[in-house]
Tab-separated table of C-alpha atoms in Angstrom:
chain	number	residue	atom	x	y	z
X	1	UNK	CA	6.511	-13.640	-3.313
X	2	UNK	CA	10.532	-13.616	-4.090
X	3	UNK	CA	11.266	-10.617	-4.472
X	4	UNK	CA	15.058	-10.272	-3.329
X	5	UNK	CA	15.474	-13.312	-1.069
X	6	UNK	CA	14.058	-16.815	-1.176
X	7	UNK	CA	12.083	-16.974	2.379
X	8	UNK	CA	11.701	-20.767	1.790
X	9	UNK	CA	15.035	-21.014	2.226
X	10	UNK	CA	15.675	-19.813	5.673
X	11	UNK	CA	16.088	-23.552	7.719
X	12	UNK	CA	18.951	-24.008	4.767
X	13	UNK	CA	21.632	-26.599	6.775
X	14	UNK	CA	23.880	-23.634	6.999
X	15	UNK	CA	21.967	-21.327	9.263
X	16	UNK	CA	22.798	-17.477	8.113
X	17	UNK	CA	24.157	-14.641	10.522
X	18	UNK	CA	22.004	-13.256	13.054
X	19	UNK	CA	22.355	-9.556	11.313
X	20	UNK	CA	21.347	-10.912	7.614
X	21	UNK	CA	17.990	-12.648	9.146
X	22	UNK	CA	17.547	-9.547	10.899
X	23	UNK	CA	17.772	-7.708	7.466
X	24	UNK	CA	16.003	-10.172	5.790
X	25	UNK	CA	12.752	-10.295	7.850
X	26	UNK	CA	12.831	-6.614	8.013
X	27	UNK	CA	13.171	-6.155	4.571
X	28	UNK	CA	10.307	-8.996	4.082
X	29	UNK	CA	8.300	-7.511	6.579
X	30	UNK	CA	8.236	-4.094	6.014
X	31	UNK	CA	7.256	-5.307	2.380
X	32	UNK	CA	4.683	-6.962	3.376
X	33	UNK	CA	2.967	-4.807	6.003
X	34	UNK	CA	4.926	-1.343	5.774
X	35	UNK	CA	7.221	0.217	7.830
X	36	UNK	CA	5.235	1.787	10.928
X	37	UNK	CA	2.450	-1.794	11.603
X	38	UNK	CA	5.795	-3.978	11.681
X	39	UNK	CA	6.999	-4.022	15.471
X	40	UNK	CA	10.091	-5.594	16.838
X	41	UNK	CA	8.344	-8.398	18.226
X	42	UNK	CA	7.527	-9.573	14.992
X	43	UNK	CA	10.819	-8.967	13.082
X	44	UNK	CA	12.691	-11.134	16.149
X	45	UNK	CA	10.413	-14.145	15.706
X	46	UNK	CA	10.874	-13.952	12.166
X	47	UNK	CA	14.674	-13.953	12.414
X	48	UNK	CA	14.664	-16.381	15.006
X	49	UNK	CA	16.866	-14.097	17.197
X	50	UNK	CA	16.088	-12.193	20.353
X	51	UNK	CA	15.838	-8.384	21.357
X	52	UNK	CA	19.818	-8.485	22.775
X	53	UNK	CA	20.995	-9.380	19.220
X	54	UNK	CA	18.851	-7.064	17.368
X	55	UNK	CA	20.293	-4.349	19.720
X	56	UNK	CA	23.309	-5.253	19.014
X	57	UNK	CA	23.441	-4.318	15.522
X	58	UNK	CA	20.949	-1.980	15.191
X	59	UNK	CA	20.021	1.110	17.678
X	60	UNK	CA	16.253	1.433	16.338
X	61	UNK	CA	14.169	-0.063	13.934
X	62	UNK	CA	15.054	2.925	11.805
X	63	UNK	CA	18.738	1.589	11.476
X	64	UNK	CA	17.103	-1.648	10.630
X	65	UNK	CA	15.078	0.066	7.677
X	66	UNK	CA	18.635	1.865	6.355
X	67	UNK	CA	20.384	-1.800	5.990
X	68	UNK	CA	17.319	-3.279	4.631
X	69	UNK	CA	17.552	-0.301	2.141
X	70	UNK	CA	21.399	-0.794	1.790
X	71	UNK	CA	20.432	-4.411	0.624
X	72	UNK	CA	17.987	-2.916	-2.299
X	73	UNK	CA	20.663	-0.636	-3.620
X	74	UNK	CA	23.258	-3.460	-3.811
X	75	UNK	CA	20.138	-6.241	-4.659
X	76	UNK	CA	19.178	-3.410	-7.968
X	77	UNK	CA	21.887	-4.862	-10.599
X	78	UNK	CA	22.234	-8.765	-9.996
X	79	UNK	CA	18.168	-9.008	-9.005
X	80	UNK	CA	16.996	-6.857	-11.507
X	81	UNK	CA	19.204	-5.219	-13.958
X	82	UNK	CA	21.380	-8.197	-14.793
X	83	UNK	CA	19.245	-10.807	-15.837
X	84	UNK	CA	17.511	-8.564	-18.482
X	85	UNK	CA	21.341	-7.490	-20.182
X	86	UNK	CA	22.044	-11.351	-20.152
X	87	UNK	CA	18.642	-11.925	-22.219
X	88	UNK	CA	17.606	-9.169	-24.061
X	89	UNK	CA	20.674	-7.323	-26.854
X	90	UNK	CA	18.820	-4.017	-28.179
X	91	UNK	CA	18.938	-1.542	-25.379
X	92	UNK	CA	16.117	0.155	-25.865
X	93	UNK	CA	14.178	-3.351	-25.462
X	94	UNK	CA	16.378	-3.391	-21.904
X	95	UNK	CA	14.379	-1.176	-20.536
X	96	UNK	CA	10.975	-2.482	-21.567
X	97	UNK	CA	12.816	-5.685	-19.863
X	98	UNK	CA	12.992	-4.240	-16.570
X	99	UNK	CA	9.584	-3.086	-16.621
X	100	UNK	CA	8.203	-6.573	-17.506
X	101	UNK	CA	10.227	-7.661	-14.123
X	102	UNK	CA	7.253	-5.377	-12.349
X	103	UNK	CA	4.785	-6.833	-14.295
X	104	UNK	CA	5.880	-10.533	-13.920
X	105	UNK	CA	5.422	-9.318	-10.014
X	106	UNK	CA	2.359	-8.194	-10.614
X	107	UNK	CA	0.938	-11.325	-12.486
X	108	UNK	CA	2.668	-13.903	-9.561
X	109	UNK	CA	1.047	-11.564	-6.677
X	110	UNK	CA	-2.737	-11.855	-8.288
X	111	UNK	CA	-1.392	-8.077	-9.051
X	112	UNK	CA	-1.357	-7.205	-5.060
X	113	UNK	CA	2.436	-6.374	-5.665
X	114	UNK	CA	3.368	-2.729	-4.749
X	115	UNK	CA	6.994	-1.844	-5.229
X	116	UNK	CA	8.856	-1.737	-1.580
X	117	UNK	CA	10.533	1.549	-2.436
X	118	UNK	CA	7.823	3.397	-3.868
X	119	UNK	CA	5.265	1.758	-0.525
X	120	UNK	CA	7.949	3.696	1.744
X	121	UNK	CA	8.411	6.219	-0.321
X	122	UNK	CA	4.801	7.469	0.677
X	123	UNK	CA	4.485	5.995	3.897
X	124	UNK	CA	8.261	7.235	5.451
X	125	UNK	CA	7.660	10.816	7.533
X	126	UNK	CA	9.001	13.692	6.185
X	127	UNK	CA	11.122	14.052	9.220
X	128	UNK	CA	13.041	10.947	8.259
X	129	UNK	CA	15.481	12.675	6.244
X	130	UNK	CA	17.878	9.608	6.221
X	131	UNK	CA	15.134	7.321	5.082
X	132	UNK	CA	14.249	9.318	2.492
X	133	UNK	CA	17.901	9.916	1.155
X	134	UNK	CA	18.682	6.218	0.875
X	135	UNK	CA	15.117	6.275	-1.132
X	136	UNK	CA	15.992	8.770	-3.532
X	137	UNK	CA	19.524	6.435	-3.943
X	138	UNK	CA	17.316	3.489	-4.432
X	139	UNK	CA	15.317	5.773	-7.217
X	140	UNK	CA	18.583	6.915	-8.598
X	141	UNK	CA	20.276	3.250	-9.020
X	142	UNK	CA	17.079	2.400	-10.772
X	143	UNK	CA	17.085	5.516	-13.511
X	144	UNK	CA	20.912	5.291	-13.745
X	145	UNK	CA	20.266	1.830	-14.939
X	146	UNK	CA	17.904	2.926	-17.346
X	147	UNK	CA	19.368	5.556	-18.292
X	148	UNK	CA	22.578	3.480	-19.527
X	149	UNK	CA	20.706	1.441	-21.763
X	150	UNK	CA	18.924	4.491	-23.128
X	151	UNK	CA	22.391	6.314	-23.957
X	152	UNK	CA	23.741	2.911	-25.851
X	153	UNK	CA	20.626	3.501	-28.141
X	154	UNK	CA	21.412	7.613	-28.345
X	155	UNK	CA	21.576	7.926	-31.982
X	156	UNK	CA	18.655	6.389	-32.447
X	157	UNK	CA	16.516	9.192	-30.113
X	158	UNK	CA	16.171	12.880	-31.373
X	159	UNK	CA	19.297	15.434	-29.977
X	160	UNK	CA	17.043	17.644	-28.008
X	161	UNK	CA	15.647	13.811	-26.337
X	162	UNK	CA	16.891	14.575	-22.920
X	163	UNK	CA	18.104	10.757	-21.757
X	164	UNK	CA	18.246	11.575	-18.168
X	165	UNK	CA	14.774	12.727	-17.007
X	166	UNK	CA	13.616	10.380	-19.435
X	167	UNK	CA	15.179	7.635	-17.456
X	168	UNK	CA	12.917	9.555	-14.233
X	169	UNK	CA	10.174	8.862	-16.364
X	170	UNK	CA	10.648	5.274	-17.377
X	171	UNK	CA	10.547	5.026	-13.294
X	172	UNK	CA	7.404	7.160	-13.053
X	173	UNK	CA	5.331	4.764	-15.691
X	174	UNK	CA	7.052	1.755	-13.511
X	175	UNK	CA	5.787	3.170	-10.492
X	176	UNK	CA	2.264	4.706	-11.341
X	177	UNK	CA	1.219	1.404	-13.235
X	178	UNK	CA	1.785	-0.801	-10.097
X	179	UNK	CA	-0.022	1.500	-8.239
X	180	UNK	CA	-2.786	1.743	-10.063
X	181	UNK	CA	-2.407	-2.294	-10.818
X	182	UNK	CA	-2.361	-2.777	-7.341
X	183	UNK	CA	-5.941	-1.026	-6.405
X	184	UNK	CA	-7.872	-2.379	-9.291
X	185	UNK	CA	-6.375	-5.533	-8.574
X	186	UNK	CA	-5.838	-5.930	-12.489
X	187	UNK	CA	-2.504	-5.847	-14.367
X	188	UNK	CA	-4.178	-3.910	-17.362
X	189	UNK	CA	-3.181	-0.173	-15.838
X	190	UNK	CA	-0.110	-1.153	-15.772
X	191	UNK	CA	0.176	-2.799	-19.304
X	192	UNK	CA	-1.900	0.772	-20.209
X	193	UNK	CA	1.012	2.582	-18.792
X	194	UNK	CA	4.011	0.578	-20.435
X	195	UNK	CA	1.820	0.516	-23.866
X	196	UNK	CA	1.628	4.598	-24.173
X	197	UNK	CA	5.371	4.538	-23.327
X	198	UNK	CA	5.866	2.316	-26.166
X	199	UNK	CA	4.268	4.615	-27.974
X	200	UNK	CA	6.254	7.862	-26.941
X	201	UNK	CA	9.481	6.143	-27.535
X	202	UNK	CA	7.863	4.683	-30.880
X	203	UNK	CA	7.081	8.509	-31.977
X	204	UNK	CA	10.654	9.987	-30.695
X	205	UNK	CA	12.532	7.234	-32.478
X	206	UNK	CA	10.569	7.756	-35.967
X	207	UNK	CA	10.933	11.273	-35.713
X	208	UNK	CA	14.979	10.671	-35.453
X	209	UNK	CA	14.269	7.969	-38.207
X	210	UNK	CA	12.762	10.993	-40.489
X	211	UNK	CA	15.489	13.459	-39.583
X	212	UNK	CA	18.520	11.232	-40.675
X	213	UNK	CA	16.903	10.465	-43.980
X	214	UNK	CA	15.266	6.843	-42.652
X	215	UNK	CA	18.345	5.346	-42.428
X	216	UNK	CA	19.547	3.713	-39.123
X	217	UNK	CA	22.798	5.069	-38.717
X	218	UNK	CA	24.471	1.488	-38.269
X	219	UNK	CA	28.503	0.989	-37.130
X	220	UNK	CA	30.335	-0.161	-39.726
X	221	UNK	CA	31.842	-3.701	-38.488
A	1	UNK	CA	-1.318	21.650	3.806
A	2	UNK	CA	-5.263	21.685	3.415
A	3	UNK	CA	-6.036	19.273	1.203
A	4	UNK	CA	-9.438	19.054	1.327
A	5	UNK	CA	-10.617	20.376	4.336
A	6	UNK	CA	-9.103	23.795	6.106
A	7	UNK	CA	-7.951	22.359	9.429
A	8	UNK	CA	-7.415	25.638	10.780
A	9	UNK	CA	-11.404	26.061	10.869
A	10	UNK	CA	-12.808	23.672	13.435
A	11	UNK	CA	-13.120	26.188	15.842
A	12	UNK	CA	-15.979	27.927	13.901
A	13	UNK	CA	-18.721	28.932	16.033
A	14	UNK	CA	-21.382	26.434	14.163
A	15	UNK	CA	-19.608	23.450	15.609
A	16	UNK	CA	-19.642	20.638	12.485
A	17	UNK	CA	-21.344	17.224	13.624
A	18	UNK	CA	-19.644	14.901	15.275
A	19	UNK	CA	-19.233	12.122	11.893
A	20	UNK	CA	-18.286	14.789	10.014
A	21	UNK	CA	-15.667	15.691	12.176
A	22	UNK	CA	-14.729	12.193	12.845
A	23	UNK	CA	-14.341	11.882	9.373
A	24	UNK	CA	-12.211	15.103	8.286
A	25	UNK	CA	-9.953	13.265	11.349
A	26	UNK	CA	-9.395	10.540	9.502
A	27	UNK	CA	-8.978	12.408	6.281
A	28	UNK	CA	-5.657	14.118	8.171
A	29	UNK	CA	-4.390	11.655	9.838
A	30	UNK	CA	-4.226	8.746	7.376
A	31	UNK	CA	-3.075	11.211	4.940
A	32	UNK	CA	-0.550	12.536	7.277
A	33	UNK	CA	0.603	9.371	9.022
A	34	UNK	CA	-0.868	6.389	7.158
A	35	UNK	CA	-3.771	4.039	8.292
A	36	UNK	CA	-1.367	1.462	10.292
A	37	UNK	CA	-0.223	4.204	12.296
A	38	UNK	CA	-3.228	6.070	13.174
A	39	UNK	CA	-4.657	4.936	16.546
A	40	UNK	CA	-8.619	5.511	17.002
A	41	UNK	CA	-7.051	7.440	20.351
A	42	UNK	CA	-5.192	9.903	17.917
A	43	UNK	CA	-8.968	10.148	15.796
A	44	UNK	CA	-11.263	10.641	19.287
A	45	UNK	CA	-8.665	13.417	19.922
A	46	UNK	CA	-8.413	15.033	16.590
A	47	UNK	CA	-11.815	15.028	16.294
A	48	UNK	CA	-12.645	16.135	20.068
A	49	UNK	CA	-14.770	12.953	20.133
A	50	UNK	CA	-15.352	10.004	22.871
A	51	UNK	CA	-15.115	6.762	21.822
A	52	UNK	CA	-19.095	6.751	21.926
A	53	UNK	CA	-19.820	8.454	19.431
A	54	UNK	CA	-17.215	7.337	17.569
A	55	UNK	CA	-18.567	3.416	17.511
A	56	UNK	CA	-22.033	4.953	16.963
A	57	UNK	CA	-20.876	5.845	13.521
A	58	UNK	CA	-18.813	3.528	12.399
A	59	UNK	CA	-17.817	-0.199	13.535
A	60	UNK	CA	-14.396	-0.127	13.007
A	61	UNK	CA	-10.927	1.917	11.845
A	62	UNK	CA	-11.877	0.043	8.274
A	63	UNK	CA	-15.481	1.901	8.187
A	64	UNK	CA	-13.826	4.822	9.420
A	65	UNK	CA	-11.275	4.794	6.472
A	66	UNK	CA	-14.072	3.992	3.846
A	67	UNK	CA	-15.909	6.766	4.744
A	68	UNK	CA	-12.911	9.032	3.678
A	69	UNK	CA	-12.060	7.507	0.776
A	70	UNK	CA	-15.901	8.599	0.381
A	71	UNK	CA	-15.481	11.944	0.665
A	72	UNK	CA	-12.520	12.001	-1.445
A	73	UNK	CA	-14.462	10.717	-4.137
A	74	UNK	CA	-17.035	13.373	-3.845
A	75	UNK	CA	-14.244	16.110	-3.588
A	76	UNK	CA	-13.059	15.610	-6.690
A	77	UNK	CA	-14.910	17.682	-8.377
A	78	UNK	CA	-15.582	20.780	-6.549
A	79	UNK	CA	-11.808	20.702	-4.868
A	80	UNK	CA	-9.430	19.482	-8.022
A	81	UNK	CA	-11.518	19.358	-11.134
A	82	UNK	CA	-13.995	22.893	-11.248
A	83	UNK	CA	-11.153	24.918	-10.707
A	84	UNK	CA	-9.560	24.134	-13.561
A	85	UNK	CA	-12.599	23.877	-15.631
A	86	UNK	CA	-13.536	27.317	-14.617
A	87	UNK	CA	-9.617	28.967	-15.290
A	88	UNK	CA	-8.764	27.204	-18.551
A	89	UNK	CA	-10.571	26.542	-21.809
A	90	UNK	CA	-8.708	24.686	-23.922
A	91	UNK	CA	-9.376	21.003	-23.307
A	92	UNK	CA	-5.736	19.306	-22.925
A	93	UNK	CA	-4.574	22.277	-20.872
A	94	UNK	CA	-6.788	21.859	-18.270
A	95	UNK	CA	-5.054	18.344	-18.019
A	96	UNK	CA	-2.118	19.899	-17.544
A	97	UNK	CA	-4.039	21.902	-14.866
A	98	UNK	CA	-4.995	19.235	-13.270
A	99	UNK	CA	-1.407	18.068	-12.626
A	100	UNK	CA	-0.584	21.252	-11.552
A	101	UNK	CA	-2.516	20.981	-8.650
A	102	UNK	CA	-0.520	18.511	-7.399
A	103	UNK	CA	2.785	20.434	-8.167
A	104	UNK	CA	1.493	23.093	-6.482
A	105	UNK	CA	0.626	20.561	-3.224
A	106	UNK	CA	4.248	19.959	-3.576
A	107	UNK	CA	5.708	23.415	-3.885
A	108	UNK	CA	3.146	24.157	-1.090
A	109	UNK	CA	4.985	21.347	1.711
A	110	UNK	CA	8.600	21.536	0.732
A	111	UNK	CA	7.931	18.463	-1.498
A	112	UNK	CA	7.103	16.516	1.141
A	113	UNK	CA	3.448	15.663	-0.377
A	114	UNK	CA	2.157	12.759	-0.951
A	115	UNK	CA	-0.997	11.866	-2.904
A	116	UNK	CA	-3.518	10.371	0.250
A	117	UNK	CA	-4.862	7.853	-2.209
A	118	UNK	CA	-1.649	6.579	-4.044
A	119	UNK	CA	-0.282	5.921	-0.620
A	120	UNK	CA	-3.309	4.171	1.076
A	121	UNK	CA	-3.104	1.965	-2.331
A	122	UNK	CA	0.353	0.591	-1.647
A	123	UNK	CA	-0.003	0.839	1.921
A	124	UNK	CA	-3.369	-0.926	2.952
A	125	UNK	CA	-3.548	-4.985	3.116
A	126	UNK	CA	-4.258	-6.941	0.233
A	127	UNK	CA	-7.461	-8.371	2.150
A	128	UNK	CA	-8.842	-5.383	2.676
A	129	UNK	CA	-11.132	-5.702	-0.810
A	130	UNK	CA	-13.745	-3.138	0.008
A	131	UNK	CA	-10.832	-0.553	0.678
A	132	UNK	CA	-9.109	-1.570	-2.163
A	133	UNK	CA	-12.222	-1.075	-4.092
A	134	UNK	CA	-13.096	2.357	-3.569
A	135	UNK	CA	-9.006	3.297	-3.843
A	136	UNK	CA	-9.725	1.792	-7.430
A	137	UNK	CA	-13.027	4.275	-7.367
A	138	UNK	CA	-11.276	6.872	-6.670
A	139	UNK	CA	-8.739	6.462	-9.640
A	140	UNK	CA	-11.484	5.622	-12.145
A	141	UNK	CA	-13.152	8.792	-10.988
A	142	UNK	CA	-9.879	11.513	-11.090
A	143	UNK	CA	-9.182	9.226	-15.026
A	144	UNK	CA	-12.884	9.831	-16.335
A	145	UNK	CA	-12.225	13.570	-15.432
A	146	UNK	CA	-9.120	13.862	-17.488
A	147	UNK	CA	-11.000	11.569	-20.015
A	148	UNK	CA	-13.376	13.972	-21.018
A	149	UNK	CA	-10.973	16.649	-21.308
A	150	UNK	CA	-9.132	14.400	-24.125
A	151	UNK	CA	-12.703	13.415	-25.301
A	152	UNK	CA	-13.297	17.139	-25.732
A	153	UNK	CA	-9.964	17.200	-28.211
A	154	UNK	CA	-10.730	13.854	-29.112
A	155	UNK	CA	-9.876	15.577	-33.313
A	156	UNK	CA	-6.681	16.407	-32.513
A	157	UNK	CA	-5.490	13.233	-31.659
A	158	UNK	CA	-4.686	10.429	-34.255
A	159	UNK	CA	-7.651	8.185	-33.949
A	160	UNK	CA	-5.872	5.336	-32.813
A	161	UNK	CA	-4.835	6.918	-29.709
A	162	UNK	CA	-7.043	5.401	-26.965
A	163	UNK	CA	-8.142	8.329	-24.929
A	164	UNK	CA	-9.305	5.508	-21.992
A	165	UNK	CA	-5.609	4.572	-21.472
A	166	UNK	CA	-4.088	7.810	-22.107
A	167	UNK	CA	-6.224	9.070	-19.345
A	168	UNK	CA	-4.800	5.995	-16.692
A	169	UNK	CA	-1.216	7.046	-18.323
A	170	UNK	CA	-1.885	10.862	-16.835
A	171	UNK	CA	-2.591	9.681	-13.548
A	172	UNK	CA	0.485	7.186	-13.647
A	173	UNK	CA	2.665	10.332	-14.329
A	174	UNK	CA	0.834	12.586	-11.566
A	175	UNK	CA	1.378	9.082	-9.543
A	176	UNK	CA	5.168	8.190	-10.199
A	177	UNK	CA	6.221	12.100	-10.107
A	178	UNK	CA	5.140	13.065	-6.538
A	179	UNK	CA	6.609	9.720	-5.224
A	180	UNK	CA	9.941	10.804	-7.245
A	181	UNK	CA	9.670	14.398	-5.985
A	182	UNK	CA	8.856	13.605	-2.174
A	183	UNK	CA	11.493	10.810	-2.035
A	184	UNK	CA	14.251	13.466	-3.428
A	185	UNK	CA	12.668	16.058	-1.727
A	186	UNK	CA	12.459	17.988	-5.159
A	187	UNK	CA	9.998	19.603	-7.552
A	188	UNK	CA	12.576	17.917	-10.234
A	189	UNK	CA	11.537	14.634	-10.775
A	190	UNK	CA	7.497	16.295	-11.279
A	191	UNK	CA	8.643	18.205	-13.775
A	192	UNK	CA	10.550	15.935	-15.479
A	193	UNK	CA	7.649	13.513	-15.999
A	194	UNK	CA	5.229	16.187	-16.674
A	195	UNK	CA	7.518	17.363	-19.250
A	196	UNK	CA	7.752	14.226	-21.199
A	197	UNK	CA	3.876	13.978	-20.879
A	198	UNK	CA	3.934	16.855	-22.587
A	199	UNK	CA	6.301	16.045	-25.816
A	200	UNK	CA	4.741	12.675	-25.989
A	201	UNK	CA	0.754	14.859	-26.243
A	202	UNK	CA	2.997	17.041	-28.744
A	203	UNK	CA	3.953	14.261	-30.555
A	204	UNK	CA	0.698	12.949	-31.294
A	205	UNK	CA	-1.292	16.059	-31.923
A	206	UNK	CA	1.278	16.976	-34.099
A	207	UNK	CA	1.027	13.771	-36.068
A	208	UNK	CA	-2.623	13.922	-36.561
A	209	UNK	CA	-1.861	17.875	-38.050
A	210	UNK	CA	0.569	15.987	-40.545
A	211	UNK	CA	-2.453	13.617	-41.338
A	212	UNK	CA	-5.232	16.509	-42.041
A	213	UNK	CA	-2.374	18.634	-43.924
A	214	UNK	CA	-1.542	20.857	-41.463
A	215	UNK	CA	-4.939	22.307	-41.194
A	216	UNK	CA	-6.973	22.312	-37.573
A	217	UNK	CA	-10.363	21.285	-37.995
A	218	UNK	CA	-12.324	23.951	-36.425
A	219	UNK	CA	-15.892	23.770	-36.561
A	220	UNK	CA	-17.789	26.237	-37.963
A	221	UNK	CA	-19.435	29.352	-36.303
């Protein structure tokens, strides 16, 4: 599957650097198999480049794993983010958006998807405290997205609604429904998940609704 | 962190049998470095086993790792679930008990916890049906737990809510929270989820309250 890069692509008649198939394969790679069963071998004969030029950019296959996590934080708002603001106007609809990205993931993968940064997110040793820090950014990219289109809807959610862990947990159903997608081989967890969400954000917006008299509170043009 | 087994105890003088400690092996070290990583060297070891007696038991790593994913299922009950049951009554509390087993598994490792099963789900090959199978076993079994507990408040909640689903949207928030929380290395992220589980179960007891006028329909003595 596509996630971030089109892997058909890579004989393309302009060949691309050494370091961005090294990335690339990595970042497809560790994907597919996780971080710790992908050895160097394989990443070189997937790049099409040999141990010297790996070296050359990267000390370890750690560094290799920061860059290929470098690439999701700058991938986040033209792979993911982006296309949803360019089809869908109501913000609060946004973020549903960007969790039917997962789920269109799930449904092209016969729902054997897992999300890369929630895989190594489990699978990274605790001792990997650099790892783990360009995670949590990778996390954090995702809920500050969120959380932007949640604060252009902010009237419309109760004052005490705090928008900012509720981005965390707009990442939490994402996460825990692909999971659980994932093992049952079955997309309905995860459509489960997104529907009770639906539902939370269904009660906290009525409950503003009631508060404010039932009228929207709408700019005047 | 015992999880399931006390490590420090397998120097008792009633040594345990040889599968069983093969298996309690396994338990640690998938949990502690993932399946891909874990050598049957590192098991023999662990387990102060030859490989002998290790093929005498099982044919493989893959019969090796379904056998754990065995005992987790049967551990559910006496090592997560009774606990609970036996230190709070009231039926959705002891949901939230449940969850805060897992915050306490966090507290208890510097937030470097991560559920054993939600890993080996996003971690373990898409081919690998039988594994995936009793991952998806193991879910069903911790949902059905936390589905009775609803089913035991099943008046409190509006009757459309479908206690089924609401059960697979607990463990999605238990799920996406400790991957938040280990990632940012941070109870934070746990809480935050748990805490909008909470206003959304708030939200929808307090709506069926509205709907029988405020008064809780206790049965009589």
């Amino acid at each position: 599957m596509a996630f971030l890069v089109d892997h058909s692509t890579n004989m393309t008649a302009t060949p691309k650097a050494t370091r961005d198939r090294l990335v690339e394969a990595g970042l497809y790679l560790f994907w597919l198999h996780g971080y710790a069963a992908t050895g160097i071998a394989e990443i070189l004969s997937r790049a099409k480049a040999n141990a010297g030029s790996f070296y050359h950019f990267f000390k370890t296959k750690e560094e290799l794993l920061l860059a290929v996590l470098e690439l999701y934080v700058q991938s986040l708002e033209p792979v993911v983010v982006q296309p949803v603001l360019g089809q869908i106007a109501d913000p609060i609809e946004r973020v549903f958006g960007i969790l039917d990205f997962y789920r269109r993931n799930l449904l092209a993968t016969g729902c054997t998807y897992g999300c890369p940064i929630g895989r190594l997110a489990l699978e990274i040793p605790e001792e990997q405290f650099r790892v783990h820090k360009r995670l949590a950014d990778n996390f954090d990219g995702w809920t500050a997205a969120v959380e932007k289109c949640l604060a252009d809807a902010r009237e419309r959610f109760p004052e005490s609604t705090n928008l900012k862990t509720l981005s965390k947990f707009v990442l939490t159903v994402m996460e825990g429904g692909v999971m659980q997608s994932r093992a049952h081989r079955d997309v309905a967890p995860f459509d489960a998940s997104v529907e009770h969400l639906r539902e939370y954000f269904r009660l906290l917006l009525s409950q503003q609704e009631q508060k404010s008299g039932g009228a929207r509170v709408v700019e005047p043009k």
